[in-house]
mmCIF file of N, CA, C and O in Angstrom:
data_model
loop_
_atom_site.group_PDB
_atom_site.id
_atom_site.type_symbol
_atom_site.label_atom_id
_atom_site.label_comp_id
_atom_site.label_asym_id
_atom_site.label_seq_id
_atom_site.Cartn_x
_atom_site.Cartn_y
_atom_site.Cartn_z
ATOM 1 N N MET A 21 11.549 3.113 13.000
ATOM 2 C CA MET A 21 11.198 3.606 14.288
ATOM 3 C C MET A 21 10.384 2.510 14.982
ATOM 4 O O MET A 21 9.341 2.122 14.479
ATOM 5 N N PRO A 22 10.837 1.993 16.113
ATOM 6 C CA PRO A 22 10.106 0.932 16.808
ATOM 7 C C PRO A 22 8.793 1.451 17.386
ATOM 8 O O PRO A 22 8.703 2.580 17.837
ATOM 9 N N LEU A 23 7.794 0.604 17.346
ATOM 10 C CA LEU A 23 6.474 0.926 17.879
ATOM 11 C C LEU A 23 6.203 0.019 19.058
ATOM 12 O O LEU A 23 6.262 -1.197 18.934
ATOM 13 N N GLN A 24 5.949 0.611 20.206
ATOM 14 C CA GLN A 24 5.709 -0.149 21.425
ATOM 15 C C GLN A 24 4.223 -0.453 21.540
ATOM 16 O O GLN A 24 3.400 0.455 21.532
ATOM 17 N N LEU A 25 3.848 -1.724 21.602
ATOM 18 C CA LEU A 25 2.461 -2.132 21.760
ATOM 19 C C LEU A 25 2.284 -2.780 23.118
ATOM 20 O O LEU A 25 3.063 -3.637 23.501
ATOM 21 N N ASN A 26 1.263 -2.380 23.833
ATOM 22 C CA ASN A 26 0.913 -3.012 25.098
ATOM 23 C C ASN A 26 -0.307 -3.890 24.859
ATOM 24 O O ASN A 26 -1.426 -3.389 24.765
ATOM 25 N N ILE A 27 -0.083 -5.182 24.713
ATOM 26 C CA ILE A 27 -1.157 -6.127 24.438
ATOM 27 C C ILE A 27 -1.527 -6.808 25.742
ATOM 28 O O ILE A 27 -0.682 -7.394 26.399
ATOM 29 N N PRO A 28 -2.809 -6.713 26.125
ATOM 30 C CA PRO A 28 -3.220 -7.365 27.369
ATOM 31 C C PRO A 28 -3.021 -8.879 27.288
ATOM 32 O O PRO A 28 -3.238 -9.490 26.244
ATOM 33 N N ARG A 29 -2.601 -9.459 28.355
ATOM 34 C CA ARG A 29 -2.409 -10.910 28.425
ATOM 35 C C ARG A 29 -3.631 -11.527 29.096
ATOM 36 O O ARG A 29 -4.145 -11.008 30.070
ATOM 37 N N ASP A 30 -4.091 -12.630 28.563
ATOM 38 C CA ASP A 30 -5.171 -13.362 29.211
ATOM 39 C C ASP A 30 -4.861 -14.854 29.125
ATOM 40 O O ASP A 30 -4.191 -15.320 28.225
ATOM 41 N N ARG A 31 -5.332 -15.590 30.054
ATOM 42 C CA ARG A 31 -4.985 -17.012 30.149
ATOM 43 C C ARG A 31 -5.592 -17.847 29.043
ATOM 44 O O ARG A 31 -5.073 -18.889 28.681
ATOM 45 N N GLU A 32 -6.700 -17.396 28.480
ATOM 46 C CA GLU A 32 -7.355 -18.168 27.428
ATOM 47 C C GLU A 32 -6.928 -17.737 26.032
ATOM 48 O O GLU A 32 -7.384 -18.283 25.047
ATOM 49 N N ALA A 33 -6.082 -16.721 25.938
ATOM 50 C CA ALA A 33 -5.611 -16.173 24.662
ATOM 51 C C ALA A 33 -6.779 -15.769 23.778
ATOM 52 O O ALA A 33 -6.782 -15.983 22.575
ATOM 53 N N SER A 34 -7.772 -15.143 24.372
ATOM 54 C CA SER A 34 -8.959 -14.762 23.616
ATOM 55 C C SER A 34 -8.917 -13.313 23.130
ATOM 56 O O SER A 34 -9.799 -12.891 22.401
ATOM 57 N N PHE A 35 -7.891 -12.571 23.524
ATOM 58 C CA PHE A 35 -7.805 -11.170 23.105
ATOM 59 C C PHE A 35 -7.414 -11.093 21.636
ATOM 60 O O PHE A 35 -6.462 -11.708 21.189
ATOM 61 N N GLU A 36 -8.178 -10.333 20.861
ATOM 62 C CA GLU A 36 -7.886 -10.132 19.446
ATOM 63 C C GLU A 36 -7.780 -8.628 19.189
ATOM 64 O O GLU A 36 -8.775 -7.911 19.255
ATOM 65 N N PRO A 37 -6.581 -8.123 18.900
ATOM 66 C CA PRO A 37 -6.414 -6.697 18.642
ATOM 67 C C PRO A 37 -7.221 -6.263 17.420
ATOM 68 O O PRO A 37 -7.409 -7.040 16.490
ATOM 69 N N GLN A 38 -7.677 -5.015 17.404
ATOM 70 C CA GLN A 38 -8.512 -4.538 16.313
ATOM 71 C C GLN A 38 -7.725 -3.747 15.274
ATOM 72 O O GLN A 38 -7.978 -3.891 14.091
ATOM 73 N N LEU A 39 -6.799 -2.907 15.697
ATOM 74 C CA LEU A 39 -6.083 -2.052 14.760
ATOM 75 C C LEU A 39 -4.934 -2.797 14.088
ATOM 76 O O LEU A 39 -4.821 -2.811 12.866
ATOM 77 N N ILE A 40 -4.090 -3.403 14.880
ATOM 78 C CA ILE A 40 -2.960 -4.174 14.359
ATOM 79 C C ILE A 40 -3.158 -5.610 14.809
ATOM 80 O O ILE A 40 -3.107 -5.915 15.984
ATOM 81 N N ARG A 41 -3.394 -6.490 13.861
ATOM 82 C CA ARG A 41 -3.687 -7.889 14.162
ATOM 83 C C ARG A 41 -2.452 -8.614 14.695
ATOM 84 O O ARG A 41 -1.320 -8.167 14.523
ATOM 85 N N LYS A 42 -2.672 -9.740 15.319
ATOM 86 C CA LYS A 42 -1.558 -10.548 15.810
ATOM 87 C C LYS A 42 -0.663 -10.947 14.647
ATOM 88 O O LYS A 42 -1.141 -11.322 13.584
ATOM 89 N N HIS A 43 0.632 -10.848 14.846
ATOM 90 C CA HIS A 43 1.671 -11.221 13.885
ATOM 91 C C HIS A 43 1.677 -10.346 12.635
ATOM 92 O O HIS A 43 2.331 -10.690 11.666
ATOM 93 N N GLN A 44 0.949 -9.245 12.639
ATOM 94 C CA GLN A 44 0.945 -8.345 11.491
ATOM 95 C C GLN A 44 2.171 -7.455 11.567
ATOM 96 O O GLN A 44 2.474 -6.895 12.612
ATOM 97 N N ARG A 45 2.871 -7.307 10.462
ATOM 98 C CA ARG A 45 4.096 -6.521 10.458
ATOM 99 C C ARG A 45 3.925 -5.165 9.794
ATOM 100 O O ARG A 45 4.690 -4.254 10.051
ATOM 101 N N ARG A 46 2.951 -5.054 8.885
ATOM 102 C CA ARG A 46 2.748 -3.785 8.188
ATOM 103 C C ARG A 46 1.268 -3.434 8.170
ATOM 104 O O ARG A 46 0.417 -4.303 8.209
ATOM 105 N N LEU A 47 1.005 -2.138 8.084
ATOM 106 C CA LEU A 47 -0.368 -1.656 7.987
ATOM 107 C C LEU A 47 -0.767 -1.602 6.513
ATOM 108 O O LEU A 47 -0.067 -0.989 5.698
ATOM 109 N N GLN A 48 -1.883 -2.209 6.177
ATOM 110 C CA GLN A 48 -2.328 -2.245 4.781
ATOM 111 C C GLN A 48 -2.629 -0.846 4.260
ATOM 112 O O GLN A 48 -2.355 -0.537 3.105
ATOM 113 N N ALA A 49 -3.158 0.020 5.107
ATOM 114 C CA ALA A 49 -3.481 1.380 4.669
ATOM 115 C C ALA A 49 -2.220 2.142 4.253
ATOM 116 O O ALA A 49 -2.240 2.889 3.268
ATOM 117 N N LEU A 50 -1.130 1.943 4.971
ATOM 118 C CA LEU A 50 0.130 2.597 4.612
ATOM 119 C C LEU A 50 0.663 2.026 3.311
ATOM 120 O O LEU A 50 1.133 2.769 2.444
ATOM 121 N N ASP A 51 0.578 0.714 3.144
ATOM 122 C CA ASP A 51 1.004 0.094 1.885
ATOM 123 C C ASP A 51 0.197 0.639 0.714
ATOM 124 O O ASP A 51 0.744 0.955 -0.343
ATOM 125 N N ASP A 52 -1.118 0.759 0.900
ATOM 126 C CA ASP A 52 -1.983 1.280 -0.164
ATOM 127 C C ASP A 52 -1.618 2.711 -0.516
ATOM 128 O O ASP A 52 -1.624 3.090 -1.692
ATOM 129 N N LYS A 53 -1.303 3.524 0.492
ATOM 130 C CA LYS A 53 -0.922 4.915 0.245
ATOM 131 C C LYS A 53 0.395 4.985 -0.532
ATOM 132 O O LYS A 53 0.525 5.761 -1.475
ATOM 133 N N ILE A 54 1.367 4.159 -0.154
ATOM 134 C CA ILE A 54 2.663 4.138 -0.852
ATOM 135 C C ILE A 54 2.466 3.715 -2.306
ATOM 136 O O ILE A 54 3.023 4.329 -3.226
ATOM 137 N N ILE A 55 1.663 2.691 -2.548
ATOM 138 C CA ILE A 55 1.420 2.222 -3.915
ATOM 139 C C ILE A 55 0.709 3.301 -4.731
ATOM 140 O O ILE A 55 1.031 3.511 -5.903
ATOM 141 N N ALA A 56 -0.250 3.996 -4.137
ATOM 142 C CA ALA A 56 -0.961 5.057 -4.845
ATOM 143 C C ALA A 56 -0.015 6.199 -5.224
ATOM 144 O O ALA A 56 -0.082 6.728 -6.336
ATOM 145 N N LEU A 57 0.861 6.587 -4.307
ATOM 146 C CA LEU A 57 1.823 7.651 -4.600
ATOM 147 C C LEU A 57 2.797 7.216 -5.695
ATOM 148 O O LEU A 57 3.135 7.995 -6.590
ATOM 149 N N TYR A 58 3.247 5.973 -5.638
ATOM 150 C CA TYR A 58 4.175 5.454 -6.643
ATOM 151 C C TYR A 58 3.493 5.378 -8.010
ATOM 152 O O TYR A 58 4.092 5.699 -9.032
ATOM 153 N N ALA A 59 2.227 4.989 -8.024
ATOM 154 C CA ALA A 59 1.477 4.897 -9.286
ATOM 155 C C ALA A 59 1.285 6.273 -9.914
ATOM 156 O O ALA A 59 1.149 6.380 -11.131
ATOM 157 N N ARG A 60 1.278 7.320 -9.093
ATOM 158 C CA ARG A 60 1.147 8.683 -9.610
ATOM 159 C C ARG A 60 2.481 9.266 -10.063
ATOM 160 O O ARG A 60 2.560 10.443 -10.402
ATOM 161 N N GLY A 61 3.531 8.462 -10.001
ATOM 162 C CA GLY A 61 4.809 8.896 -10.538
ATOM 163 C C GLY A 61 5.786 9.460 -9.528
ATOM 164 O O GLY A 61 6.841 9.964 -9.920
ATOM 165 N N MET A 62 5.482 9.385 -8.252
ATOM 166 C CA MET A 62 6.422 9.891 -7.248
ATOM 167 C C MET A 62 7.572 8.908 -7.075
ATOM 168 O O MET A 62 7.369 7.693 -7.098
ATOM 169 N N GLY A 63 8.759 9.428 -6.890
ATOM 170 C CA GLY A 63 9.931 8.600 -6.650
ATOM 171 C C GLY A 63 10.029 8.184 -5.188
ATOM 172 O O GLY A 63 9.275 8.657 -4.332
ATOM 173 N N MET A 64 10.984 7.303 -4.915
ATOM 174 C CA MET A 64 11.143 6.765 -3.559
ATOM 175 C C MET A 64 11.418 7.861 -2.535
ATOM 176 O O MET A 64 10.824 7.884 -1.464
ATOM 177 N N ARG A 65 12.315 8.777 -2.861
ATOM 178 C CA ARG A 65 12.677 9.839 -1.913
ATOM 179 C C ARG A 65 11.514 10.804 -1.684
ATOM 180 O O ARG A 65 11.296 11.267 -0.582
ATOM 181 N N LYS A 66 10.750 11.109 -2.743
ATOM 182 C CA LYS A 66 9.610 12.008 -2.572
ATOM 183 C C LYS A 66 8.528 11.355 -1.733
ATOM 184 O O LYS A 66 7.877 12.020 -0.925
ATOM 185 N N ILE A 67 8.308 10.053 -1.916
ATOM 186 C CA ILE A 67 7.340 9.334 -1.085
ATOM 187 C C ILE A 67 7.799 9.353 0.361
ATOM 188 O O ILE A 67 7.002 9.578 1.283
ATOM 189 N N GLN A 68 9.089 9.146 0.572
ATOM 190 C CA GLN A 68 9.650 9.165 1.925
ATOM 191 C C GLN A 68 9.421 10.527 2.569
ATOM 192 O O GLN A 68 8.977 10.603 3.719
ATOM 193 N N ASP A 69 9.699 11.600 1.856
ATOM 194 C CA ASP A 69 9.491 12.954 2.387
ATOM 195 C C ASP A 69 8.010 13.229 2.638
ATOM 196 O O ASP A 69 7.648 13.850 3.636
ATOM 197 N N TYR A 70 7.148 12.770 1.735
ATOM 198 C CA TYR A 70 5.708 12.979 1.875
ATOM 199 C C TYR A 70 5.169 12.305 3.143
ATOM 200 O O TYR A 70 4.417 12.904 3.897
ATOM 201 N N LEU A 71 5.568 11.054 3.366
ATOM 202 C CA LEU A 71 5.104 10.334 4.551
ATOM 203 C C LEU A 71 5.627 10.973 5.830
ATOM 204 O O LEU A 71 4.937 11.007 6.847
ATOM 205 N N LEU A 72 6.837 11.498 5.782
ATOM 206 C CA LEU A 72 7.396 12.186 6.945
ATOM 207 C C LEU A 72 6.626 13.476 7.226
ATOM 208 O O LEU A 72 6.267 13.749 8.371
ATOM 209 N N ASP A 73 6.335 14.257 6.179
ATOM 210 C CA ASP A 73 5.597 15.513 6.360
ATOM 211 C C ASP A 73 4.158 15.270 6.797
ATOM 212 O O ASP A 73 3.652 15.940 7.695
ATOM 213 N N LEU A 74 3.484 14.322 6.167
ATOM 214 C CA LEU A 74 2.064 14.122 6.423
ATOM 215 C C LEU A 74 1.785 13.353 7.703
ATOM 216 O O LEU A 74 0.934 13.737 8.503
ATOM 217 N N TYR A 75 2.511 12.248 7.914
ATOM 218 C CA TYR A 75 2.232 11.377 9.052
ATOM 219 C C TYR A 75 3.284 11.429 10.153
ATOM 220 O O TYR A 75 3.101 10.829 11.205
ATOM 221 N N GLY A 76 4.425 12.091 9.893
ATOM 222 C CA GLY A 76 5.508 12.104 10.869
ATOM 223 C C GLY A 76 6.176 10.743 10.988
ATOM 224 O O GLY A 76 6.756 10.423 12.021
ATOM 225 N N THR A 77 6.087 9.936 9.929
ATOM 226 C CA THR A 77 6.614 8.579 9.935
ATOM 227 C C THR A 77 7.841 8.492 9.038
ATOM 228 O O THR A 77 7.782 8.871 7.875
ATOM 229 N N GLU A 78 8.936 8.026 9.598
ATOM 230 C CA GLU A 78 10.143 7.825 8.806
ATOM 231 C C GLU A 78 10.156 6.398 8.275
ATOM 232 O O GLU A 78 10.035 5.453 9.043
ATOM 233 N N VAL A 79 10.263 6.277 6.970
ATOM 234 C CA VAL A 79 10.384 4.964 6.338
ATOM 235 C C VAL A 79 11.591 5.004 5.418
ATOM 236 O O VAL A 79 11.938 6.042 4.866
ATOM 237 N N SER A 80 12.226 3.876 5.267
ATOM 238 C CA SER A 80 13.419 3.811 4.433
ATOM 239 C C SER A 80 13.024 3.609 2.971
ATOM 240 O O SER A 80 11.957 3.082 2.676
ATOM 241 N N PRO A 81 13.899 4.031 2.051
ATOM 242 C CA PRO A 81 13.636 3.757 0.634
ATOM 243 C C PRO A 81 13.530 2.252 0.360
ATOM 244 O O PRO A 81 12.790 1.837 -0.523
ATOM 245 N N GLU A 82 14.248 1.445 1.138
ATOM 246 C CA GLU A 82 14.171 -0.003 0.975
ATOM 247 C C GLU A 82 12.781 -0.523 1.318
ATOM 248 O O GLU A 82 12.256 -1.416 0.662
ATOM 249 N N PHE A 83 12.161 0.049 2.366
ATOM 250 C CA PHE A 83 10.800 -0.344 2.744
ATOM 251 C C PHE A 83 9.821 0.019 1.639
ATOM 252 O O PHE A 83 8.961 -0.779 1.258
ATOM 253 N N ILE A 84 9.946 1.230 1.103
ATOM 254 C CA ILE A 84 9.068 1.669 0.019
ATOM 255 C C ILE A 84 9.250 0.758 -1.196
ATOM 256 O O ILE A 84 8.281 0.348 -1.834
ATOM 257 N N SER A 85 10.480 0.411 -1.489
ATOM 258 C CA SER A 85 10.761 -0.486 -2.603
ATOM 259 C C SER A 85 10.135 -1.860 -2.381
ATOM 260 O O SER A 85 9.581 -2.460 -3.307
ATOM 261 N N SER A 86 10.191 -2.372 -1.155
ATOM 262 C CA SER A 86 9.602 -3.684 -0.883
ATOM 263 C C SER A 86 8.084 -3.649 -1.030
ATOM 264 O O SER A 86 7.474 -4.613 -1.490
ATOM 265 N N VAL A 87 7.465 -2.528 -0.673
ATOM 266 C CA VAL A 87 6.014 -2.394 -0.829
ATOM 267 C C VAL A 87 5.645 -2.339 -2.306
ATOM 268 O O VAL A 87 4.718 -3.023 -2.754
ATOM 269 N N THR A 88 6.371 -1.540 -3.086
ATOM 270 C CA THR A 88 6.046 -1.431 -4.510
ATOM 271 C C THR A 88 6.376 -2.724 -5.258
ATOM 272 O O THR A 88 5.682 -3.082 -6.199
ATOM 273 N N ASP A 89 7.417 -3.423 -4.832
ATOM 274 C CA ASP A 89 7.754 -4.697 -5.469
ATOM 275 C C ASP A 89 6.694 -5.763 -5.223
ATOM 276 O O ASP A 89 6.546 -6.689 -6.013
ATOM 277 N N SER A 90 5.928 -5.622 -4.134
ATOM 278 C CA SER A 90 4.916 -6.625 -3.811
ATOM 279 C C SER A 90 3.783 -6.645 -4.832
ATOM 280 O O SER A 90 3.086 -7.647 -4.946
ATOM 281 N N VAL A 91 3.585 -5.560 -5.580
ATOM 282 C CA VAL A 91 2.524 -5.527 -6.584
ATOM 283 C C VAL A 91 3.051 -5.617 -8.015
ATOM 284 O O VAL A 91 2.271 -5.620 -8.957
ATOM 285 N N MET A 92 4.357 -5.709 -8.174
ATOM 286 C CA MET A 92 4.930 -5.725 -9.520
ATOM 287 C C MET A 92 4.485 -6.941 -10.329
ATOM 288 O O MET A 92 4.318 -6.861 -11.546
ATOM 289 N N GLU A 93 4.256 -8.052 -9.676
ATOM 290 C CA GLU A 93 3.797 -9.244 -10.389
ATOM 291 C C GLU A 93 2.421 -8.994 -11.014
ATOM 292 O O GLU A 93 2.181 -9.353 -12.165
ATOM 293 N N GLU A 94 1.540 -8.353 -10.261
ATOM 294 C CA GLU A 94 0.215 -8.019 -10.781
ATOM 295 C C GLU A 94 0.313 -6.997 -11.914
ATOM 296 O O GLU A 94 -0.423 -7.086 -12.899
ATOM 297 N N VAL A 95 1.193 -6.016 -11.775
ATOM 298 C CA VAL A 95 1.365 -4.998 -12.805
ATOM 299 C C VAL A 95 1.872 -5.634 -14.098
ATOM 300 O O VAL A 95 1.368 -5.344 -15.185
ATOM 301 N N THR A 96 2.846 -6.507 -13.987
ATOM 302 C CA THR A 96 3.395 -7.181 -15.159
ATOM 303 C C THR A 96 2.332 -8.036 -15.842
ATOM 304 O O THR A 96 2.226 -8.047 -17.077
ATOM 305 N N ALA A 97 1.518 -8.741 -15.057
ATOM 306 C CA ALA A 97 0.449 -9.551 -15.628
ATOM 307 C C ALA A 97 -0.562 -8.670 -16.354
ATOM 308 O O ALA A 97 -1.048 -9.019 -17.438
ATOM 309 N N TRP A 98 -0.885 -7.505 -15.785
ATOM 310 C CA TRP A 98 -1.839 -6.595 -16.420
ATOM 311 C C TRP A 98 -1.260 -6.033 -17.714
ATOM 312 O O TRP A 98 -1.961 -5.918 -18.720
ATOM 313 N N GLN A 99 0.045 -5.692 -17.699
ATOM 314 C CA GLN A 99 0.670 -5.137 -18.898
ATOM 315 C C GLN A 99 0.747 -6.164 -20.021
ATOM 316 O O GLN A 99 0.699 -5.796 -21.197
ATOM 317 N N ASN A 100 0.852 -7.437 -19.682
ATOM 318 C CA ASN A 100 0.997 -8.481 -20.693
ATOM 319 C C ASN A 100 -0.316 -9.190 -21.012
ATOM 320 O O ASN A 100 -0.309 -10.213 -21.697
ATOM 321 N N ARG A 101 -1.437 -8.646 -20.537
ATOM 322 C CA ARG A 101 -2.725 -9.284 -20.807
ATOM 323 C C ARG A 101 -3.059 -9.165 -22.296
ATOM 324 O O ARG A 101 -2.636 -8.223 -22.961
ATOM 325 N N PRO A 102 -3.814 -10.115 -22.837
ATOM 326 C CA PRO A 102 -4.212 -10.000 -24.243
ATOM 327 C C PRO A 102 -5.248 -8.874 -24.395
ATOM 328 O O PRO A 102 -6.149 -8.722 -23.570
ATOM 329 N N LEU A 103 -5.079 -8.086 -25.429
ATOM 330 C CA LEU A 103 -5.991 -6.974 -25.675
ATOM 331 C C LEU A 103 -7.177 -7.440 -26.508
ATOM 332 O O LEU A 103 -7.062 -8.369 -27.315
ATOM 333 N N ASP A 104 -8.312 -6.785 -26.316
ATOM 334 C CA ASP A 104 -9.479 -7.064 -27.134
ATOM 335 C C ASP A 104 -9.236 -6.547 -28.546
ATOM 336 O O ASP A 104 -8.470 -5.604 -28.758
ATOM 337 N N LYS A 105 -9.918 -7.146 -29.520
ATOM 338 C CA LYS A 105 -9.753 -6.704 -30.913
ATOM 339 C C LYS A 105 -10.443 -5.372 -31.152
ATOM 340 O O LYS A 105 -9.999 -4.576 -31.966
ATOM 341 N N VAL A 106 -11.551 -5.144 -30.466
ATOM 342 C CA VAL A 106 -12.331 -3.928 -30.675
ATOM 343 C C VAL A 106 -12.678 -3.326 -29.314
ATOM 344 O O VAL A 106 -13.064 -4.034 -28.389
ATOM 345 N N TYR A 107 -12.518 -2.005 -29.221
ATOM 346 C CA TYR A 107 -12.927 -1.281 -28.031
ATOM 347 C C TYR A 107 -13.986 -0.252 -28.431
ATOM 348 O O TYR A 107 -13.738 0.594 -29.295
ATOM 349 N N PRO A 108 -15.186 -0.360 -27.885
ATOM 350 C CA PRO A 108 -16.240 0.585 -28.265
ATOM 351 C C PRO A 108 -15.947 1.994 -27.723
ATOM 352 O O PRO A 108 -15.413 2.141 -26.613
ATOM 353 N N ILE A 109 -16.280 2.993 -28.514
ATOM 354 C CA ILE A 109 -16.105 4.392 -28.121
ATOM 355 C C ILE A 109 -17.447 5.082 -28.317
ATOM 356 O O ILE A 109 -18.092 4.931 -29.350
ATOM 357 N N LEU A 110 -17.853 5.852 -27.340
ATOM 358 C CA LEU A 110 -19.118 6.569 -27.414
ATOM 359 C C LEU A 110 -18.819 8.062 -27.365
ATOM 360 O O LEU A 110 -18.195 8.550 -26.414
ATOM 361 N N TYR A 111 -19.234 8.792 -28.405
ATOM 362 C CA TYR A 111 -19.061 10.246 -28.455
ATOM 363 C C TYR A 111 -20.387 10.898 -28.092
ATOM 364 O O TYR A 111 -21.436 10.548 -28.637
ATOM 365 N N LEU A 112 -20.364 11.844 -27.189
ATOM 366 C CA LEU A 112 -21.558 12.601 -26.818
ATOM 367 C C LEU A 112 -21.318 14.074 -27.165
ATOM 368 O O LEU A 112 -20.274 14.636 -26.817
ATOM 369 N N ASP A 113 -22.291 14.658 -27.833
ATOM 370 C CA ASP A 113 -22.200 16.068 -28.185
ATOM 371 C C ASP A 113 -23.278 16.818 -27.434
ATOM 372 O O ASP A 113 -24.466 16.512 -27.564
ATOM 373 N N ALA A 114 -22.884 17.766 -26.631
ATOM 374 C CA ALA A 114 -23.856 18.503 -25.808
ATOM 375 C C ALA A 114 -23.974 19.941 -26.259
ATOM 376 O O ALA A 114 -23.732 20.885 -25.520
ATOM 377 N N ASP A 115 -24.377 20.136 -27.503
ATOM 378 C CA ASP A 115 -24.567 21.512 -28.014
ATOM 379 C C ASP A 115 -25.792 22.133 -27.477
ATOM 380 O O ASP A 115 -26.842 21.782 -27.313
#
């Protein structure tokens, strides 16, 4: 869905938008929401339906896939990190 932006023109090019920065193509908050939903186990179609119901925003499964793919490198690095030999565990008993 195209979004129409009216950006004021000035001769010195000193205007700096606050919500959507110059040359920005995606909103970080939306990307974060998609990644959080995907991390909780929601599929592409359910995320698409959720965003439509909650925000009234139609996004394609391809867009959702591109957002989730952007963090896959970090996920793979975390999954392949070396594990510590010992992990401390603390038991608390509140009788």
